[in-house]
mmCIF file of C-alpha atoms and ligand atoms in Angstrom:
data_model
loop_
_atom_site.group_PDB
_atom_site.id
_atom_site.type_symbol
_atom_site.label_atom_id
_atom_site.label_comp_id
_atom_site.label_asym_id
_atom_site.label_seq_id
_atom_site.Cartn_x
_atom_site.Cartn_y
_atom_site.Cartn_z
ATOM 1 C CA MET A 1 5.029 305.257 357.243
ATOM 2 C CA LYS A 2 7.862 307.583 358.087
ATOM 3 C CA LYS A 3 7.928 306.193 361.836
ATOM 4 C CA ILE A 4 8.089 302.434 360.753
ATOM 5 C CA LEU A 5 10.918 303.179 358.267
ATOM 6 C CA LEU A 6 12.832 305.012 361.056
ATOM 7 C CA GLN A 7 12.538 301.917 363.451
ATOM 8 C CA ARG A 8 13.560 299.523 360.764
ATOM 9 C CA TRP A 9 16.665 301.637 360.323
ATOM 10 C CA LEU A 10 17.449 302.236 363.867
ATOM 11 C CA THR A 11 16.859 298.541 365.455
ATOM 12 C CA PRO A 12 19.931 297.127 363.719
ATOM 13 C CA VAL A 13 21.971 300.248 364.618
ATOM 14 C CA ILE A 14 20.877 299.995 368.325
ATOM 15 C CA CYS A 15 21.535 296.496 368.279
ATOM 16 C CA SER A 16 24.962 296.763 366.883
ATOM 17 C CA ALA A 17 25.870 299.546 369.343
ATOM 18 C CA LEU A 18 24.651 297.366 372.156
ATOM 19 C CA PHE A 19 26.528 294.368 370.925
ATOM 20 C CA ALA A 20 29.893 296.442 370.512
ATOM 21 C CA GLY A 21 29.487 297.651 374.022
ATOM 22 C CA SER A 22 29.248 294.336 375.553
ATOM 23 C CA VAL A 23 31.112 292.020 373.899
ATOM 24 C CA SER A 24 34.281 292.520 371.812
ATOM 25 C CA ALA A 25 35.180 289.809 369.158
ATOM 26 C CA ALA A 26 37.452 287.112 370.870
ATOM 27 C CA THR A 27 41.089 286.952 369.554
ATOM 28 C CA LYS A 28 41.969 283.283 368.763
ATOM 29 C CA TRP A 29 45.638 282.103 368.781
ATOM 30 C CA ASP A 30 46.942 278.829 367.790
ATOM 31 C CA MET A 31 49.615 277.433 369.932
ATOM 32 C CA PRO A 32 52.100 274.847 368.442
ATOM 33 C CA THR A 33 53.934 272.836 371.152
ATOM 34 C CA PRO A 34 56.636 270.125 370.433
ATOM 35 C CA TYR A 35 55.827 267.423 373.042
ATOM 36 C CA GLY A 36 53.025 264.969 373.701
ATOM 37 C CA ASP A 37 50.089 265.085 376.119
ATOM 38 C CA GLY A 38 51.559 262.856 378.757
ATOM 39 C CA VAL A 39 54.266 265.070 379.601
ATOM 40 C CA HIS A 40 53.914 267.795 382.352
ATOM 41 C CA HIS A 41 54.965 270.655 379.880
ATOM 42 C CA THR A 42 51.829 269.890 377.834
ATOM 43 C CA LYS A 43 49.569 269.535 380.744
ATOM 44 C CA ASN A 44 50.864 272.945 382.186
ATOM 45 C CA VAL A 45 50.490 274.761 378.827
ATOM 46 C CA ARG A 46 46.766 273.677 378.597
ATOM 47 C CA MET A 47 46.182 274.911 382.138
ATOM 48 C CA PHE A 48 47.922 278.236 381.362
ATOM 49 C CA ALA A 49 45.654 278.501 378.171
ATOM 50 C CA ASP A 50 42.554 277.871 380.396
ATOM 51 C CA ASP A 51 43.695 280.453 382.710
ATOM 52 C CA VAL A 52 44.012 283.128 379.916
ATOM 53 C CA LYS A 53 40.462 282.369 378.789
ATOM 54 C CA SER A 54 38.882 282.584 382.158
ATOM 55 C CA ALA A 55 40.734 285.555 383.073
ATOM 56 C CA THR A 56 40.077 287.369 379.950
ATOM 57 C CA ASN A 57 36.347 286.336 380.054
ATOM 58 C CA GLY A 58 37.082 284.667 376.548
ATOM 59 C CA GLU A 59 38.746 287.616 375.078
ATOM 60 C CA LEU A 60 41.888 285.698 374.177
ATOM 61 C CA GLU A 61 41.429 282.146 373.383
ATOM 62 C CA ILE A 62 44.492 279.943 372.884
ATOM 63 C CA THR A 63 44.059 276.596 370.937
ATOM 64 C CA VAL A 64 47.022 274.369 371.912
ATOM 65 C CA HIS A 65 48.232 271.969 369.193
ATOM 66 C CA SER A 66 50.526 269.461 371.142
ATOM 67 C CA GLY A 67 52.827 266.883 369.857
ATOM 68 C CA ALA A 68 54.346 268.982 366.986
ATOM 69 C CA SER A 69 51.227 268.544 365.160
ATOM 70 C CA LEU A 70 50.990 271.952 363.725
ATOM 71 C CA PHE A 71 54.604 272.787 363.351
ATOM 72 C CA LYS A 72 57.639 270.293 363.719
ATOM 73 C CA HIS A 73 59.812 271.304 366.672
ATOM 74 C CA PRO A 74 62.490 272.930 364.770
ATOM 75 C CA GLN A 75 60.052 275.202 362.847
ATOM 76 C CA ILE A 76 58.033 276.553 365.873
ATOM 77 C CA HIS A 77 60.641 279.353 366.591
ATOM 78 C CA ARG A 78 60.365 280.786 363.315
ATOM 79 C CA ALA A 79 56.690 280.344 362.978
ATOM 80 C CA VAL A 80 56.158 282.630 366.009
ATOM 81 C CA ARG A 81 58.948 285.112 364.805
ATOM 82 C CA SER A 82 57.301 285.487 361.379
ATOM 83 C CA GLY A 83 53.672 285.754 362.795
ATOM 84 C CA GLN A 84 52.494 282.383 361.259
ATOM 85 C CA VAL A 85 51.444 281.825 364.836
ATOM 86 C CA ASN A 86 51.548 284.407 367.628
ATOM 87 C CA ILE A 87 52.508 281.900 370.500
ATOM 88 C CA GLY A 88 54.491 278.618 370.836
ATOM 89 C CA GLU A 89 56.504 276.414 372.935
ATOM 90 C CA LEU A 90 60.012 274.966 372.287
ATOM 91 C CA PHE A 91 63.118 273.606 373.960
ATOM 92 C CA MET A 92 65.260 276.475 374.740
ATOM 93 C CA GLY A 93 68.684 274.539 373.877
ATOM 94 C CA LEU A 94 67.473 274.045 370.307
ATOM 95 C CA LEU A 95 68.396 277.641 369.797
ATOM 96 C CA GLY A 96 72.039 277.037 371.017
ATOM 97 C CA ASN A 97 73.585 277.727 367.629
ATOM 98 C CA ASP A 98 71.479 281.200 367.591
ATOM 99 C CA ASP A 99 73.170 282.349 370.809
ATOM 100 C CA PRO A 100 75.229 280.595 373.547
ATOM 101 C CA ILE A 101 72.917 282.171 375.967
ATOM 102 C CA PHE A 102 70.237 279.502 375.107
ATOM 103 C CA LYS A 103 72.930 276.552 376.073
ATOM 104 C CA ALA A 104 73.216 277.568 379.441
ATOM 105 C CA ASP A 105 70.947 275.173 380.898
ATOM 106 C CA ASN A 106 72.529 272.264 378.773
ATOM 107 C CA ILE A 107 75.950 272.171 380.585
ATOM 108 C CA PRO A 108 76.653 268.829 382.231
ATOM 109 C CA PHE A 109 76.800 269.728 386.308
ATOM 110 C CA LEU A 110 76.573 273.535 385.912
ATOM 111 C CA ALA A 111 73.204 273.371 387.670
ATOM 112 C CA SER A 112 71.915 269.793 388.394
ATOM 113 C CA ASP A 113 69.341 270.195 391.088
ATOM 114 C CA PHE A 114 66.261 272.109 390.883
ATOM 115 C CA ASP A 115 67.561 274.725 393.307
ATOM 116 C CA SER A 116 70.703 275.445 391.148
ATOM 117 C CA ALA A 117 68.440 275.275 388.283
ATOM 118 C CA LYS A 118 66.367 277.996 389.609
ATOM 119 C CA LYS A 119 69.434 279.965 390.474
ATOM 120 C CA LEU A 120 70.728 279.617 386.781
ATOM 121 C CA TRP A 121 67.384 280.540 385.390
ATOM 122 C CA LYS A 122 67.149 283.677 387.471
ATOM 123 C CA ALA A 123 70.546 284.688 386.474
ATOM 124 C CA SER A 124 70.172 283.882 382.670
ATOM 125 C CA ARG A 125 66.512 285.049 382.229
ATOM 126 C CA PRO A 126 67.302 288.723 381.412
ATOM 127 C CA HIS A 127 69.726 287.791 378.852
ATOM 128 C CA VAL A 128 67.261 285.232 377.304
ATOM 129 C CA GLU A 129 64.601 287.971 377.473
ATOM 130 C CA LYS A 130 66.975 290.641 375.603
ATOM 131 C CA ARG A 131 68.007 287.911 373.077
ATOM 132 C CA LEU A 132 64.355 286.991 372.118
ATOM 133 C CA GLN A 133 63.475 290.746 372.000
ATOM 134 C CA LYS A 134 66.084 291.133 369.278
ATOM 135 C CA ASP A 135 63.841 288.715 367.215
ATOM 136 C CA GLY A 136 60.686 290.355 367.889
ATOM 137 C CA LEU A 137 59.841 287.741 370.490
ATOM 138 C CA LYS A 138 58.601 288.125 373.999
ATOM 139 C CA LEU A 139 59.338 285.578 376.773
ATOM 140 C CA LEU A 140 56.184 284.358 378.825
ATOM 141 C CA TYR A 141 57.671 281.598 380.843
ATOM 142 C CA ALA A 142 60.133 278.713 381.214
ATOM 143 C CA VAL A 143 59.642 275.432 383.117
ATOM 144 C CA PRO A 144 62.333 272.629 383.566
ATOM 145 C CA TRP A 145 62.636 269.041 382.487
ATOM 146 C CA PRO A 146 63.469 266.545 385.114
ATOM 147 C CA PRO A 147 67.177 265.965 385.349
ATOM 148 C CA GLN A 148 68.965 264.177 382.599
ATOM 149 C CA GLY A 149 70.213 260.606 382.422
ATOM 150 C CA PHE A 150 71.419 257.864 379.983
ATOM 151 C CA TYR A 151 69.459 255.249 378.304
ATOM 152 C CA THR A 152 71.509 252.395 377.126
ATOM 153 C CA LYS A 153 71.302 248.640 376.091
ATOM 154 C CA ASN A 154 73.914 247.611 378.724
ATOM 155 C CA PRO A 155 74.788 248.863 381.945
ATOM 156 C CA VAL A 156 77.322 251.737 382.082
ATOM 157 C CA SER A 157 80.329 251.606 384.197
ATOM 158 C CA SER A 158 82.454 254.290 382.505
ATOM 159 C CA VAL A 159 82.621 256.591 379.231
ATOM 160 C CA LYS A 160 84.201 253.681 377.523
ATOM 161 C CA ASP A 161 80.803 252.032 377.223
ATOM 162 C CA PHE A 162 79.942 254.716 374.955
ATOM 163 C CA TRP A 163 82.735 254.631 372.469
ATOM 164 C CA GLY A 164 81.782 253.920 369.088
ATOM 165 C CA GLY A 165 78.088 254.140 369.919
ATOM 166 C CA LYS A 166 75.348 256.017 368.093
ATOM 167 C CA MET A 167 73.901 258.662 370.361
ATOM 168 C CA ARG A 168 70.773 260.568 370.101
ATOM 169 C CA ALA A 169 71.021 264.561 370.340
ATOM 170 C CA TYR A 170 68.405 266.900 370.790
ATOM 171 C CA SER A 171 70.393 270.167 370.942
ATOM 172 C CA PRO A 172 73.944 271.386 369.821
ATOM 173 C CA THR A 173 75.265 270.780 373.283
ATOM 174 C CA THR A 174 74.041 267.219 373.349
ATOM 175 C CA SER A 175 75.653 266.521 370.154
ATOM 176 C CA ARG A 176 79.082 268.103 371.488
ATOM 177 C CA LEU A 177 78.660 265.727 374.536
ATOM 178 C CA ALA A 178 78.029 262.736 372.432
ATOM 179 C CA VAL A 179 81.301 263.368 370.586
ATOM 180 C CA LEU A 180 83.246 263.937 374.023
ATOM 181 C CA LEU A 181 81.781 260.478 374.987
ATOM 182 C CA GLY A 182 83.313 258.982 371.962
ATOM 183 C CA SER A 183 79.929 258.278 370.187
ATOM 184 C CA SER A 184 78.610 259.776 366.999
ATOM 185 C CA PRO A 185 75.560 262.066 367.623
ATOM 186 C CA THR A 186 72.247 262.152 365.547
ATOM 187 C CA THR A 187 69.760 264.618 366.158
ATOM 188 C CA VAL A 188 66.356 263.046 366.654
ATOM 189 C CA GLN A 189 63.212 264.938 367.813
ATOM 190 C CA THR A 190 60.989 263.080 370.354
ATOM 191 C CA PRO A 191 58.271 261.975 368.134
ATOM 192 C CA GLU A 192 60.959 259.897 365.961
ATOM 193 C CA ILE A 193 62.703 258.409 369.048
ATOM 194 C CA PRO A 194 61.135 254.843 368.594
ATOM 195 C CA GLN A 195 61.844 254.714 365.072
ATOM 196 C CA ALA A 196 65.344 255.843 365.490
ATOM 197 C CA PHE A 197 65.945 253.026 367.853
ATOM 198 C CA SER A 198 64.099 250.336 366.014
ATOM 199 C CA THR A 199 66.172 251.162 362.571
ATOM 200 C CA GLY A 200 69.320 251.298 364.475
ATOM 201 C CA ILE A 201 70.090 254.723 363.784
ATOM 202 C CA ILE A 202 70.745 255.311 367.671
ATOM 203 C CA ASP A 203 71.519 253.090 370.199
ATOM 204 C CA ALA A 204 71.576 255.318 373.308
ATOM 205 C CA MET A 205 70.034 258.497 374.381
ATOM 206 C CA VAL A 206 70.461 261.288 377.180
ATOM 207 C CA THR A 207 67.249 262.812 378.200
ATOM 208 C CA SER A 208 64.643 262.727 381.116
ATOM 209 C CA PRO A 209 62.619 260.071 382.641
ATOM 210 C CA SER A 210 59.682 262.066 381.027
ATOM 211 C CA THR A 211 60.909 261.470 377.499
ATOM 212 C CA GLY A 212 61.972 258.058 378.290
ATOM 213 C CA VAL A 213 58.420 257.062 379.289
ATOM 214 C CA SER A 214 56.842 258.995 376.500
ATOM 215 C CA SER A 215 59.082 257.140 374.003
ATOM 216 C CA GLN A 216 58.540 253.804 375.619
ATOM 217 C CA ALA A 217 62.285 253.479 375.995
ATOM 218 C CA TRP A 218 61.953 250.047 377.627
ATOM 219 C CA ASP A 219 61.051 248.688 374.166
ATOM 220 C CA PHE A 220 64.634 249.454 372.962
ATOM 221 C CA VAL A 221 67.013 249.681 376.071
ATOM 222 C CA GLY A 222 67.060 248.284 379.395
ATOM 223 C CA HIS A 223 69.106 250.498 381.397
ATOM 224 C CA TYR A 224 68.659 253.954 382.756
ATOM 225 C CA THR A 225 71.554 255.513 384.515
ATOM 226 C CA ASP A 226 70.353 258.347 386.640
ATOM 227 C CA THR A 227 73.214 260.768 386.299
ATOM 228 C CA GLN A 228 71.148 264.103 387.061
ATOM 229 C CA ALA A 229 73.521 265.787 384.861
ATOM 230 C CA TRP A 230 71.678 269.005 384.085
ATOM 231 C CA ILE A 231 68.228 270.422 384.045
ATOM 232 C CA PRO A 232 67.165 271.976 380.681
ATOM 233 C CA LYS A 233 64.029 274.074 380.011
ATOM 234 C CA ASN A 234 61.297 274.778 377.668
ATOM 235 C CA MET A 235 59.985 278.278 377.131
ATOM 236 C CA VAL A 236 56.731 279.836 375.860
ATOM 237 C CA ILE A 237 57.192 282.727 373.705
ATOM 238 C CA VAL A 238 54.973 285.125 371.730
ATOM 239 C CA ASN A 239 55.299 287.423 368.748
ATOM 240 C CA ALA A 240 55.775 290.964 370.145
ATOM 241 C CA ARG A 241 53.772 292.777 367.741
ATOM 242 C CA ALA A 242 50.834 290.359 368.404
ATOM 243 C CA PHE A 243 51.289 290.827 372.087
ATOM 244 C CA LYS A 244 51.251 294.569 371.919
ATOM 245 C CA ARG A 245 47.978 294.541 369.433
ATOM 246 C CA LEU A 246 46.077 292.857 372.680
ATOM 247 C CA PRO A 247 44.241 295.347 374.882
ATOM 248 C CA ALA A 248 46.246 296.134 378.064
ATOM 249 C CA SER A 249 43.879 294.381 380.285
ATOM 250 C CA VAL A 250 44.524 291.113 378.189
ATOM 251 C CA GLN A 251 48.182 291.586 378.148
ATOM 252 C CA ASP A 252 48.164 291.754 381.990
ATOM 253 C CA ALA A 253 46.079 288.590 382.225
ATOM 254 C CA VAL A 254 48.415 286.924 379.951
ATOM 255 C CA MET A 255 51.469 287.936 381.997
ATOM 256 C CA ALA A 256 49.814 286.942 385.273
ATOM 257 C CA ALA A 257 48.807 283.474 383.800
ATOM 258 C CA ALA A 258 52.411 283.001 382.595
ATOM 259 C CA ALA A 259 53.881 283.695 386.030
ATOM 260 C CA LYS A 260 51.381 281.170 387.581
ATOM 261 C CA ALA A 261 52.168 278.875 384.807
ATOM 262 C CA GLU A 262 56.113 279.281 385.593
ATOM 263 C CA ALA A 263 55.597 278.488 389.383
ATOM 264 C CA ARG A 264 53.110 275.668 388.706
ATOM 265 C CA GLY A 265 55.590 274.128 386.243
ATOM 266 C CA TRP A 266 58.570 273.967 388.307
ATOM 267 C CA GLU A 267 56.506 272.297 390.969
ATOM 268 C CA MET A 268 55.239 269.938 388.406
ATOM 269 C CA ALA A 269 58.692 269.084 387.186
ATOM 270 C CA VAL A 270 59.548 267.677 390.700
ATOM 271 C CA SER A 271 56.707 265.311 390.844
ATOM 272 C CA GLU A 272 57.183 264.206 387.241
ATOM 273 C CA THR A 273 60.638 263.280 388.106
ATOM 274 C CA GLN A 274 59.331 260.891 390.610
ATOM 275 C CA GLU A 275 56.486 259.623 388.891
ATOM 276 C CA LYS A 276 58.073 258.805 385.511
ATOM 277 C CA THR A 277 61.202 257.362 387.226
ATOM 278 C CA ASP A 278 58.840 254.939 389.094
ATOM 279 C CA MET A 279 57.206 254.104 385.755
ATOM 280 C CA LEU A 280 60.589 253.273 384.047
ATOM 281 C CA LYS A 281 61.069 250.892 386.938
ATOM 282 C CA GLU A 282 57.592 249.512 386.715
ATOM 283 C CA LYS A 283 58.023 248.796 382.938
ATOM 284 C CA GLY A 284 61.009 246.659 383.935
ATOM 285 C CA MET A 285 64.134 249.108 383.279
ATOM 286 C CA GLN A 286 67.144 248.960 385.512
ATOM 287 C CA VAL A 287 67.439 252.176 387.074
ATOM 288 C CA SER A 288 70.795 252.865 388.856
ATOM 289 C CA SER A 289 73.054 255.706 390.089
ATOM 290 C CA PRO A 290 76.234 256.172 387.977
ATOM 291 C CA THR A 291 79.301 254.621 389.126
ATOM 292 C CA ASP A 292 81.761 256.648 390.743
ATOM 293 C CA GLN A 293 83.997 256.359 387.741
ATOM 294 C CA PHE A 294 81.448 257.321 385.174
ATOM 295 C CA LYS A 295 80.228 260.302 387.418
ATOM 296 C CA ALA A 296 84.067 261.540 387.622
ATOM 297 C CA GLU A 297 84.584 261.169 383.901
ATOM 298 C CA LEU A 298 81.180 262.818 383.048
ATOM 299 C CA LYS A 299 82.176 265.719 385.521
ATOM 300 C CA GLU A 300 85.470 266.197 383.644
ATOM 301 C CA ILE A 301 83.439 266.253 380.162
ATOM 302 C CA GLY A 302 81.107 268.906 381.981
ATOM 303 C CA ALA A 303 84.241 270.936 382.899
ATOM 304 C CA VAL A 304 85.377 270.881 379.340
ATOM 305 C CA MET A 305 81.917 272.104 378.104
ATOM 306 C CA GLY A 306 81.467 274.657 380.738
ATOM 307 C CA LYS A 307 84.804 276.115 379.610
ATOM 308 C CA GLU A 308 83.840 276.033 375.911
ATOM 309 C CA TRP A 309 80.651 277.741 376.933
ATOM 310 C CA ALA A 310 82.156 280.380 378.933
ATOM 311 C CA ASP A 311 84.632 281.379 375.714
ATOM 312 C CA GLU A 312 81.580 281.440 373.624
ATOM 313 C CA ALA A 313 79.247 283.239 375.978
ATOM 314 C CA GLY A 314 81.680 286.221 376.832
ATOM 315 C CA ALA A 315 80.768 288.778 379.425
ATOM 316 C CA GLU A 316 77.202 287.541 379.596
ATOM 317 C CA GLY A 317 78.390 283.945 380.420
ATOM 318 C CA ALA A 318 80.972 285.417 382.879
ATOM 319 C CA GLU A 319 78.148 287.139 384.801
ATOM 320 C CA ILE A 320 76.004 284.029 384.917
ATOM 321 C CA LEU A 321 78.876 281.994 386.111
ATOM 322 C CA LYS A 322 79.558 284.289 388.695
ATOM 323 C CA ALA A 323 75.959 284.294 389.886
ATOM 324 C CA MET A 324 76.287 280.672 390.122
ATOM 325 C CA GLN A 325 79.217 280.400 392.548
HETATM 326 N N1 PCA B 401 63.186 265.927 376.812
HETATM 327 C C1 PCA B 401 63.371 266.401 375.599
HETATM 328 C C2 PCA B 401 64.586 267.501 376.191
HETATM 329 C C3 PCA B 401 64.783 267.316 377.190
HETATM 330 C C4 PCA B 401 64.048 266.068 377.827
HETATM 331 O O1 PCA B 401 64.042 265.672 378.940
HETATM 332 C C5 PCA B 401 63.916 265.634 374.552
HETATM 333 O O2 PCA B 401 64.521 264.410 374.794
HETATM 334 O O3 PCA B 401 64.090 265.882 373.443
#
């Protein structure tokens, strides 16, 4: 009798001890991202989540909620800060009003090919990391968009073609650019681009071939002027407290997967540029290089914006500009 009782008592104890020794409960994180599944950023984020899962044997599982389905883009930063979610992706330049450091990659012609964009990122990264730390955030990685060009109803020969127009903005810097081009800016996030065009809220935009394709720009505008004016980035951030709660081995696995995702993402951006520019052509858009006049005028505007940014960004800005020379 006694023996049976003891066995009954011991079996679950032994079982749970064994269980605890071999499998610890998986941590599950939800990850809001702003952009749709067709763009390279989202594909890369999903590969990153898969890498984390396999490198940690399922100890950390990240569920990606793409296309602003969990949080709207402007809310993702705060959601990660406050710990509503522990990880998220966002467009770096969206935080331009919080700190000028986040605007560095939105300045026309400061870094307009992938090599200079890499250089700019190398110079600005420590400052971005430091600024995020202040908000209890940790940077995992950043990946560029293809170079930015203009979508318009008519061909563009000079800035005059923008005067009095209604231009879409996606960051404080693109709002400023619209003003310097003589148009009035309206901030519109990517999911709302088609509606903004069809209701006449905007008649032009500056963005990548990627976003041109994902918003089916050919339904609204016939011309893409491939200015390659700047190369902005998305970043993936985590809540620093949540990160610290992970076992050290999981933290290491996340950082390794992040480094891999960053390298892979920069490669993906290059092929994305080609692929999506070709698709714009296939869909019947006129893709052209900027006229000399438009390019010269845009460079002047870029110089004005560069000066404004340098004034705003102080010593940090000066350090970055020096590294770029
Ligand atoms: N696409 C994003 C940001 C930059 C880009 O190429 C957008 O248009 O909102």
